[in-house]
Amino acid sequence: MKQVVKRKNLDAFRIWLDKLGYQVKCLSGDGFTARTNDPNTKKCFHYVLVTDSLGGNDAAFRLGKEFEDHLRAPVQTCTEKAEKDIRQMVKGDGNGVLSFVA
């Protein structure tokens, strides 16, 4: 049977959908549903179903593949502006200990 995501990544997938703005509801067992009414989201992705056996609907498989691809992605670098903004927010001492700058 084709899996939406690996079992070890199921909780992270659920959290990822929540952070994307989906309303996630747990089903009995490990399954869950996720819904969104966001007009910027394609209609085919408005309802996601993941079952206990890690099966699901087409939206779950497509989003699961995207999620797994993100996990496999190589380390990404940020732009110079983003790096500058990060360095302004975080200041490190000589020992590598970071402290946040207010």
mmCIF file of C-alpha atoms in Angstrom, residues 4-100:
data_model
loop_
_atom_site.group_PDB
_atom_site.id
_atom_site.type_symbol
_atom_site.label_atom_id
_atom_site.label_comp_id
_atom_site.label_asym_id
_atom_site.label_seq_id
_atom_site.Cartn_x
_atom_site.Cartn_y
_atom_site.Cartn_z
ATOM 1 C CA VAL A 4 1.234 9.390 2.518
ATOM 2 C CA VAL A 5 4.339 9.899 4.700
ATOM 3 C CA LYS A 6 6.617 7.650 6.718
ATOM 4 C CA ARG A 7 5.192 6.714 10.112
ATOM 5 C CA LYS A 8 8.059 8.482 11.916
ATOM 6 C CA ASN A 9 7.121 11.742 10.104
ATOM 7 C CA LEU A 10 3.365 11.565 10.724
ATOM 8 C CA ASP A 11 3.282 13.957 13.706
ATOM 9 C CA ALA A 12 5.572 16.408 11.910
ATOM 10 C CA PHE A 13 3.292 16.276 8.837
ATOM 11 C CA ARG A 14 0.282 17.035 11.041
ATOM 12 C CA ILE A 15 2.104 20.015 12.592
ATOM 13 C CA TRP A 16 3.239 21.212 9.146
ATOM 14 C CA LEU A 17 -0.350 21.247 7.912
ATOM 15 C CA ASP A 18 -1.403 23.155 11.031
ATOM 16 C CA LYS A 19 1.326 25.749 10.411
ATOM 17 C CA LEU A 20 0.107 26.067 6.806
ATOM 18 C CA GLY A 21 -3.273 27.172 8.181
ATOM 19 C CA TYR A 22 -5.234 23.925 8.023
ATOM 20 C CA GLN A 23 -7.680 23.040 10.805
ATOM 21 C CA VAL A 24 -6.400 19.610 11.837
ATOM 22 C CA LYS A 25 -8.695 17.150 13.629
ATOM 23 C CA CYS A 26 -7.443 13.828 14.957
ATOM 24 C CA LEU A 27 -9.413 10.686 14.190
ATOM 25 C CA SER A 28 -9.424 7.557 16.323
ATOM 26 C CA GLY A 29 -5.986 5.998 16.100
ATOM 27 C CA ASP A 30 -3.251 7.777 14.155
ATOM 28 C CA GLY A 31 -5.403 9.212 11.372
ATOM 29 C CA PHE A 32 -6.477 12.819 10.971
ATOM 30 C CA THR A 33 -8.287 15.216 8.683
ATOM 31 C CA ALA A 34 -7.229 18.726 7.739
ATOM 32 C CA ARG A 35 -9.408 21.403 6.151
ATOM 33 C CA THR A 36 -8.856 24.893 4.866
ATOM 34 C CA ASN A 37 -11.074 27.483 3.223
ATOM 35 C CA ASP A 38 -8.161 29.702 2.232
ATOM 36 C CA PRO A 39 -9.003 31.174 -1.182
ATOM 37 C CA ASN A 40 -5.286 31.123 -2.101
ATOM 38 C CA THR A 41 -5.173 27.334 -1.725
ATOM 39 C CA LYS A 42 -6.152 25.252 -4.751
ATOM 40 C CA LYS A 43 -9.585 23.680 -4.349
ATOM 41 C CA CYS A 44 -8.158 20.164 -4.666
ATOM 42 C CA PHE A 45 -6.125 20.750 -1.457
ATOM 43 C CA HIS A 46 -8.998 22.027 0.732
ATOM 44 C CA TYR A 47 -9.570 18.622 2.387
ATOM 45 C CA VAL A 48 -6.809 16.231 3.450
ATOM 46 C CA LEU A 49 -7.462 12.761 4.878
ATOM 47 C CA VAL A 50 -4.785 10.533 6.405
ATOM 48 C CA THR A 51 -5.928 7.124 7.700
ATOM 49 C CA ASP A 52 -4.493 4.892 10.448
ATOM 50 C CA SER A 53 -2.718 2.785 7.825
ATOM 51 C CA LEU A 54 -1.066 5.972 6.423
ATOM 52 C CA GLY A 55 -3.247 5.900 3.326
ATOM 53 C CA GLY A 56 -5.258 8.913 2.298
ATOM 54 C CA ASN A 57 -6.885 10.950 -0.422
ATOM 55 C CA ASP A 58 -5.100 12.499 -3.413
ATOM 56 C CA ALA A 59 -4.455 15.782 -1.582
ATOM 57 C CA ALA A 60 -2.779 13.901 1.287
ATOM 58 C CA PHE A 61 -0.492 12.012 -1.103
ATOM 59 C CA ARG A 62 0.511 15.150 -3.008
ATOM 60 C CA LEU A 63 1.099 17.243 0.139
ATOM 61 C CA GLY A 64 2.851 14.289 1.782
ATOM 62 C CA LYS A 65 5.238 14.055 -1.164
ATOM 63 C CA GLU A 66 5.949 17.788 -0.933
ATOM 64 C CA PHE A 67 6.548 17.452 2.822
ATOM 65 C CA GLU A 68 8.929 14.498 2.383
ATOM 66 C CA ASP A 69 10.779 16.447 -0.350
ATOM 67 C CA HIS A 70 11.269 19.307 2.113
ATOM 68 C CA LEU A 71 12.777 16.874 4.605
ATOM 69 C CA ARG A 72 15.221 15.545 1.992
ATOM 70 C CA ALA A 73 16.194 19.007 0.717
ATOM 71 C CA PRO A 74 19.852 19.942 1.063
ATOM 72 C CA VAL A 75 20.853 22.648 3.492
ATOM 73 C CA GLN A 76 19.607 25.936 2.133
ATOM 74 C CA THR A 77 21.375 29.245 2.375
ATOM 75 C CA CYS A 78 19.658 32.524 3.015
ATOM 76 C CA THR A 79 20.008 35.823 1.179
ATOM 77 C CA GLU A 80 22.469 38.461 2.351
ATOM 78 C CA LYS A 81 19.631 40.648 3.613
ATOM 79 C CA ALA A 82 18.133 37.770 5.622
ATOM 80 C CA GLU A 83 21.549 36.935 7.066
ATOM 81 C CA LYS A 84 22.055 40.575 8.071
ATOM 82 C CA ASP A 85 18.618 40.663 9.735
ATOM 83 C CA ILE A 86 19.375 37.453 11.625
ATOM 84 C CA ARG A 87 22.734 38.784 12.792
ATOM 85 C CA GLN A 88 21.019 41.935 14.052
ATOM 86 C CA MET A 89 18.549 39.876 16.082
ATOM 87 C CA VAL A 90 21.087 37.436 17.494
ATOM 88 C CA LYS A 91 24.459 38.372 18.915
ATOM 89 C CA GLY A 92 27.017 35.662 19.750
ATOM 90 C CA ASP A 93 29.909 35.887 22.186
ATOM 91 C CA GLY A 94 33.405 34.461 21.666
ATOM 92 C CA ASN A 95 32.400 31.073 23.120
ATOM 93 C CA GLY A 96 29.617 30.538 20.592
ATOM 94 C CA VAL A 97 26.894 31.274 23.151
ATOM 95 C CA LEU A 98 24.030 33.203 21.639
ATOM 96 C CA SER A 99 22.012 35.903 23.351
ATOM 97 C CA PHE A 100 19.043 37.729 21.910
#
